[in-house]
PDB file of C-alpha atoms in Angstrom:
ATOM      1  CA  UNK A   7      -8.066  14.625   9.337  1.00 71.00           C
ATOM      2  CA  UNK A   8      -4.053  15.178   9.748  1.00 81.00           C
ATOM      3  CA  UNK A   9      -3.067  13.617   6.595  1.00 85.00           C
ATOM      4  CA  UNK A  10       0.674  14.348   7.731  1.00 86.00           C
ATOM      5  CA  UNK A  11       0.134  11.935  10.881  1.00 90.00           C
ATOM      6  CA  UNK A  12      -1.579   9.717   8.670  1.00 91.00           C
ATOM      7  CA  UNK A  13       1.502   9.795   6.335  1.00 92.00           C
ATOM      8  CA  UNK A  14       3.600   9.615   9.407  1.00 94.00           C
ATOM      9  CA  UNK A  15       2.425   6.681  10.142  1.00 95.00           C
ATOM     10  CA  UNK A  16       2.836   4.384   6.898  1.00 96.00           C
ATOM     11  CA  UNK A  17       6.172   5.840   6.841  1.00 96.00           C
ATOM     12  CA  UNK A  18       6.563   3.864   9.999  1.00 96.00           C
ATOM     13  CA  UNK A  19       4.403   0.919   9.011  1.00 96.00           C
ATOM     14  CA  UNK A  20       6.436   0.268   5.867  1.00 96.00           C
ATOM     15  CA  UNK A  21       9.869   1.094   8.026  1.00 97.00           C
ATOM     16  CA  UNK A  22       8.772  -2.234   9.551  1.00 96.00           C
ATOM     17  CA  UNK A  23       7.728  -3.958   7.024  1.00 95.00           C
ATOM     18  CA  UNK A  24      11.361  -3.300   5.566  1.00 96.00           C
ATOM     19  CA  UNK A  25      13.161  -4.575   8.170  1.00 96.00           C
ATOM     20  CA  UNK A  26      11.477  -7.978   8.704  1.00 95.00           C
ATOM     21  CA  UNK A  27      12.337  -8.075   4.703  1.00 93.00           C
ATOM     22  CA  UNK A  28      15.957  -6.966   5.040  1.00 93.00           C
ATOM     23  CA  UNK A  29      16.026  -9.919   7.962  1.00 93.00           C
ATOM     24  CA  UNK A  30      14.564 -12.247   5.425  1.00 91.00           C
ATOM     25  CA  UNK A  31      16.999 -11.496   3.128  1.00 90.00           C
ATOM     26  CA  UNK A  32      19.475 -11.895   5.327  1.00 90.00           C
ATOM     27  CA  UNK A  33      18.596 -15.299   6.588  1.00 88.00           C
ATOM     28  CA  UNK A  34      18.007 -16.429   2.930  1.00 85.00           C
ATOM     29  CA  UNK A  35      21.484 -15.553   2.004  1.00 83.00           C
ATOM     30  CA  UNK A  36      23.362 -17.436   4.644  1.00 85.00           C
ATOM     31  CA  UNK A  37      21.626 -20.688   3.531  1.00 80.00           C
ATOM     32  CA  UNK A  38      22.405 -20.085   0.209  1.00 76.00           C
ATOM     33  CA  UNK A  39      25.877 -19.617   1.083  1.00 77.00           C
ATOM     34  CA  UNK A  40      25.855 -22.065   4.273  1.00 75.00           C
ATOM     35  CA  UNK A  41      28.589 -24.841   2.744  1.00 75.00           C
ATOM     36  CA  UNK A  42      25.772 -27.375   4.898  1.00 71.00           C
ATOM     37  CA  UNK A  43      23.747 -26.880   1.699  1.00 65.00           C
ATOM     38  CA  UNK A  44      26.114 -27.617  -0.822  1.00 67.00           C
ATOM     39  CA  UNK A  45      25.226 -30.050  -3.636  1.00 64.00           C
ATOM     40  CA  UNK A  46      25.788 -33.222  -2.939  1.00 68.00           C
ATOM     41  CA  UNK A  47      25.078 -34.444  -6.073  1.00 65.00           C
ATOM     42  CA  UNK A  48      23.473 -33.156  -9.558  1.00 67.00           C
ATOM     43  CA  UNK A  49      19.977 -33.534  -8.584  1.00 62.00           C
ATOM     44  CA  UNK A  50      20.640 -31.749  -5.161  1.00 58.00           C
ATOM     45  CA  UNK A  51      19.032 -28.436  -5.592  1.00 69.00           C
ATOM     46  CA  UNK A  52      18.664 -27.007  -2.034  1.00 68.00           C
ATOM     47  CA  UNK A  53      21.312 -24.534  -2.019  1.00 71.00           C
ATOM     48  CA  UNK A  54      19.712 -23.632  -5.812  1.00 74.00           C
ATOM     49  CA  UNK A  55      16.364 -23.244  -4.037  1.00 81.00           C
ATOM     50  CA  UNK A  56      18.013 -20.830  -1.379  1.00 78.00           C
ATOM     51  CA  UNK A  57      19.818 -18.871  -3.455  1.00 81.00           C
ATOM     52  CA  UNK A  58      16.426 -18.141  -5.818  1.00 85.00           C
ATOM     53  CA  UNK A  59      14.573 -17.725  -2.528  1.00 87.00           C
ATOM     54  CA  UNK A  60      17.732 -15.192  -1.136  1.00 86.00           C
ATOM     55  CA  UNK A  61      17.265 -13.386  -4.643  1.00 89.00           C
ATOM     56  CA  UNK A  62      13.518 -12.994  -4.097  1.00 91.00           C
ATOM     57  CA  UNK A  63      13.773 -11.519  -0.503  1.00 90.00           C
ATOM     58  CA  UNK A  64      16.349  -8.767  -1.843  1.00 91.00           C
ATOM     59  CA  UNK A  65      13.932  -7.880  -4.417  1.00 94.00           C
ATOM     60  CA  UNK A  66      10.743  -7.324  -1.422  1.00 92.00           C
ATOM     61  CA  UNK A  67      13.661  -5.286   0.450  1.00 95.00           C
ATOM     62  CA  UNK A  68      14.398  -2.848  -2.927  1.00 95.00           C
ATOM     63  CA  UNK A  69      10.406  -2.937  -3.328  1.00 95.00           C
ATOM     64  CA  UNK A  70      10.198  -1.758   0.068  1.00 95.00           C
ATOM     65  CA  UNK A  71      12.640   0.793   0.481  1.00 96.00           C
ATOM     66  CA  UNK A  72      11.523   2.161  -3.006  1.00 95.00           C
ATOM     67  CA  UNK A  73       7.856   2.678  -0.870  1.00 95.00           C
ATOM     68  CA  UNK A  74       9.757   4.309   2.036  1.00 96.00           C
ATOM     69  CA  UNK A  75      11.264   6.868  -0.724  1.00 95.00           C
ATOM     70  CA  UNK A  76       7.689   7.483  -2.575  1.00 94.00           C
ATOM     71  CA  UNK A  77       6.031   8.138   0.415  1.00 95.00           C
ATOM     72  CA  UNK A  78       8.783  10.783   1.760  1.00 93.00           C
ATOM     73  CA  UNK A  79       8.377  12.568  -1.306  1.00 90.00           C
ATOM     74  CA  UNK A  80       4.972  12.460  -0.986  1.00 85.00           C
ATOM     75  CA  UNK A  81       4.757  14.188   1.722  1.00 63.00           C
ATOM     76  CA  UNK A  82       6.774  17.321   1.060  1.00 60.00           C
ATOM     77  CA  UNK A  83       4.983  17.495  -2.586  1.00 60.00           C
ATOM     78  CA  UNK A  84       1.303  17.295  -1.373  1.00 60.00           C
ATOM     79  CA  UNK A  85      -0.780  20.313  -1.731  1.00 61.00           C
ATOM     80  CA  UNK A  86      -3.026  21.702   0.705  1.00 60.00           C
ATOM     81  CA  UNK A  87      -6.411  21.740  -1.193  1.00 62.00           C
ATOM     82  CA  UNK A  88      -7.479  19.270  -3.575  1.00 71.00           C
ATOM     83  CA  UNK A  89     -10.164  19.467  -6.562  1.00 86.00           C
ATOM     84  CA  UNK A  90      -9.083  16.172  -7.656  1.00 92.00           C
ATOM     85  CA  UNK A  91      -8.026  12.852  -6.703  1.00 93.00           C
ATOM     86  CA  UNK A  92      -3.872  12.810  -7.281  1.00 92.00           C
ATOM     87  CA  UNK A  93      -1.030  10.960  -5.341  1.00 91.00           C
ATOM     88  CA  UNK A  94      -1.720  12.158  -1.900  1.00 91.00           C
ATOM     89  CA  UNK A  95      -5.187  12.318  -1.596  1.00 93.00           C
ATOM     90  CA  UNK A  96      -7.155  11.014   1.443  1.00 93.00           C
ATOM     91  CA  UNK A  97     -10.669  10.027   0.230  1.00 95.00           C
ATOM     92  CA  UNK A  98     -13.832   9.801   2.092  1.00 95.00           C
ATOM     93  CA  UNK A  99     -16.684   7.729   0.236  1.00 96.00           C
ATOM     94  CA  UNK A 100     -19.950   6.443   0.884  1.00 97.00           C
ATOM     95  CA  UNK A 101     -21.134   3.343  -1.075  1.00 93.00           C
ATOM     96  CA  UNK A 102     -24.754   2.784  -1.844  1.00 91.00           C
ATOM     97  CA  UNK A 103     -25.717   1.400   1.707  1.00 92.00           C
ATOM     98  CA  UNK A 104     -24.354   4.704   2.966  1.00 93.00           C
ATOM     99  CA  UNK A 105     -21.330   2.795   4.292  1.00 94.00           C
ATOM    100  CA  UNK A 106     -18.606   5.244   4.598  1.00 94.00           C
ATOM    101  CA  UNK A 107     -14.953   3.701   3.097  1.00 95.00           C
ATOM    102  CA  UNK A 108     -11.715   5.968   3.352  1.00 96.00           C
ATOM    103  CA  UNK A 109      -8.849   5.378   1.075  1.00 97.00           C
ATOM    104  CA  UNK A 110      -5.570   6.896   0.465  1.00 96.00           C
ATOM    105  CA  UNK A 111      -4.112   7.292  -2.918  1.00 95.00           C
ATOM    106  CA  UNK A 112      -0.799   6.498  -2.492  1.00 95.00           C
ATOM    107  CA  UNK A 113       1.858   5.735  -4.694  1.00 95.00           C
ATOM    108  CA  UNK A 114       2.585   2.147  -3.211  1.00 93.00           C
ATOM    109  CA  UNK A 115       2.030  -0.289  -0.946  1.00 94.00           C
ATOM    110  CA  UNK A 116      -1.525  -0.867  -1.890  1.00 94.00           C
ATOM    111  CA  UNK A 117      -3.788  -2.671   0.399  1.00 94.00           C
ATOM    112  CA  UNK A 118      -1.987  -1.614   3.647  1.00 95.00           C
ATOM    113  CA  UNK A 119      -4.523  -1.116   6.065  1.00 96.00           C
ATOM    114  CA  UNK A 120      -3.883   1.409   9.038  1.00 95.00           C
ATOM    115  CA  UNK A 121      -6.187   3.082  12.119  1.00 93.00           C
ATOM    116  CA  UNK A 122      -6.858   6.851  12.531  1.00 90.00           C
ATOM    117  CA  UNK A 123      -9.261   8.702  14.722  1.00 82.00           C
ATOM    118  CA  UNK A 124     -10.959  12.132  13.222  1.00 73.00           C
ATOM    119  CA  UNK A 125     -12.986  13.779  15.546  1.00 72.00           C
ATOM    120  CA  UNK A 126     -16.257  11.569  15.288  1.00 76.00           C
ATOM    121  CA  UNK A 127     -14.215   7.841  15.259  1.00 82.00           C
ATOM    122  CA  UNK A 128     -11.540   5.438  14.709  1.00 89.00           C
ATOM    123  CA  UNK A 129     -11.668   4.777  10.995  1.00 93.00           C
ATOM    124  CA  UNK A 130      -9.588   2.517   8.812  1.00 95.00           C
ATOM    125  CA  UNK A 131      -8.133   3.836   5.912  1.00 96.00           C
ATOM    126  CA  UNK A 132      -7.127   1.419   3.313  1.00 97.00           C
ATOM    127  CA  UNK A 133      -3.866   2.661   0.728  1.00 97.00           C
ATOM    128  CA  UNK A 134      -5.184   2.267  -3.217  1.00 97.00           C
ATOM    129  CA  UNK A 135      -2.607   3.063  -5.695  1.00 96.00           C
ATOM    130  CA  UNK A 136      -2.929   3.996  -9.249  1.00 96.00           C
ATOM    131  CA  UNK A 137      -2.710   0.755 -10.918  1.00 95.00           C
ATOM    132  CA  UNK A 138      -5.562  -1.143  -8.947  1.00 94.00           C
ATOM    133  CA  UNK A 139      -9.260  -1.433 -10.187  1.00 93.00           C
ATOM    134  CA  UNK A 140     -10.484   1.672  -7.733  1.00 94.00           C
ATOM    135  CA  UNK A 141      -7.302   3.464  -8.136  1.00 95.00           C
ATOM    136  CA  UNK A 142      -8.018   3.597 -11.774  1.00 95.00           C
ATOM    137  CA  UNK A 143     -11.645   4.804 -11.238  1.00 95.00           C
ATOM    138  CA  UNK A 144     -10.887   7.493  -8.715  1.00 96.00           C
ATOM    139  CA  UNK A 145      -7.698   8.879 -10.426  1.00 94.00           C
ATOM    140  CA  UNK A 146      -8.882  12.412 -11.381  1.00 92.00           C
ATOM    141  CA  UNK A 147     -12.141  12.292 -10.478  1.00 95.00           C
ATOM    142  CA  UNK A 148     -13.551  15.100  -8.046  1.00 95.00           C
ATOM    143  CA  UNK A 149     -15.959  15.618  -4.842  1.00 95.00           C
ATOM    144  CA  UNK A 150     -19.401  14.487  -5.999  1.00 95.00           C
ATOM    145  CA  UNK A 151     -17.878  12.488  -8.929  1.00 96.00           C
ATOM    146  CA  UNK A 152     -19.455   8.239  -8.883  1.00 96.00           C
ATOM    147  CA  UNK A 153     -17.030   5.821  -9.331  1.00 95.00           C
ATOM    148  CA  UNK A 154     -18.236   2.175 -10.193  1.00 93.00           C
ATOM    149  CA  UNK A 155     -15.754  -0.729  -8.827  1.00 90.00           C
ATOM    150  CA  UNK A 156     -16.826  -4.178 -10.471  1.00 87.00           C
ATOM    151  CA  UNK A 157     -15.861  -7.012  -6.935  1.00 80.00           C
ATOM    152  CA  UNK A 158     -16.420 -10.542  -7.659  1.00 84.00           C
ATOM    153  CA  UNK A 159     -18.869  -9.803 -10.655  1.00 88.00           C
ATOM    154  CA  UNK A 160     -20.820  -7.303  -8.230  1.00 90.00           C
ATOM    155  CA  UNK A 161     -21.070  -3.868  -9.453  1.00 92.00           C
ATOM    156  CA  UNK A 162     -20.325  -1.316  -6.565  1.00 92.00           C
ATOM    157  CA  UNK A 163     -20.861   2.315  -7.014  1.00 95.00           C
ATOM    158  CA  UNK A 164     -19.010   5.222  -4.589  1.00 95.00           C
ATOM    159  CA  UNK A 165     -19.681   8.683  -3.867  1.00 97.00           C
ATOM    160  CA  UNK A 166     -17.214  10.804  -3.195  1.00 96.00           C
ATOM    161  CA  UNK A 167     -18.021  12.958  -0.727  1.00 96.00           C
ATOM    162  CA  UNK A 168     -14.836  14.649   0.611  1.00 93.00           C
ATOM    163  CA  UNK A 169     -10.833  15.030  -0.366  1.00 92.00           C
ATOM    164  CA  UNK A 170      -8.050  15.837   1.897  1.00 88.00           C
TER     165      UNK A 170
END
């Protein structure tokens, strides 16, 4: 697995996701500020609204670019062998229906979901970070090592079975 092309690639996912926030925040701002949405009166609270709304969009474009940054820095810090799951790691596990799930621990933008081919098949690798229920579990934890995730009151126990 090329864990660089892999990191390549939500670099360029979150690059998007960036800009449709930066053009959010754009467009949020110049209704705040459009004079059209000027109170008319004291219980005229669109151009309130706006400006909460324009002050929520910057926020997702500073959240974003602060991903951007992690994951740059991520990849020029990564080592080449791992014993244990850090920031970085690619993780192959198997569940107890031998169904194989690959996640990478990454230092943001959990839940992104992206496509990669090893040299069996596509798979879908799924970013965890540290502060989510199975980021928690794996953090540390080591080829071999079962981790048990708790999902709607179900207990689910992983193997892990490889580390990149």
């Amino acid at each position: 697995m090329n864990k660089h092309a892999l990191l390549e690639q939500i670099i360029a996912q979150l690059t998007i996701t960036h800009q449709t926030a930066l053009d959010a925040a754009k467009r949020a701002h110049e209704t705040a500020t459009n004079e059209e949405n000027a109170p008319e009166n004291e219980y005229d609270t669109l151009s309130l609204e706006a400006a909460y709304l324009a002050h929520g969009q910057s926020q997702r474009v500073a959240e974003c670019a602060a991903d951007i940054q992690a994951f740059k820095a991520l990849d020029h810090s990564n080592p080449r062998t791992l014993q244990q799951v850090i920031l970085g790691s690619l993780i192959e596990l198997v569940d107890e229906n031998d169904q194989t799930k690959w996640v990478f621990f990454g230092p943001g933008a959990g839940g992104l979901k992206l496509q990669m081919s090893n040299s069996r098949e596509n798979i879908e690798i799924t970013v965890v970070t540290p502060s989510s229920p199975l980021g928690q579990e794996l953090l540390n934890r080591k080829v071999d090592d079962e981790v048990e995730l708790v999902i709607g009151g179900k207990k689910t126990f992983f193997d892990i079975i490889a580390l990149y």
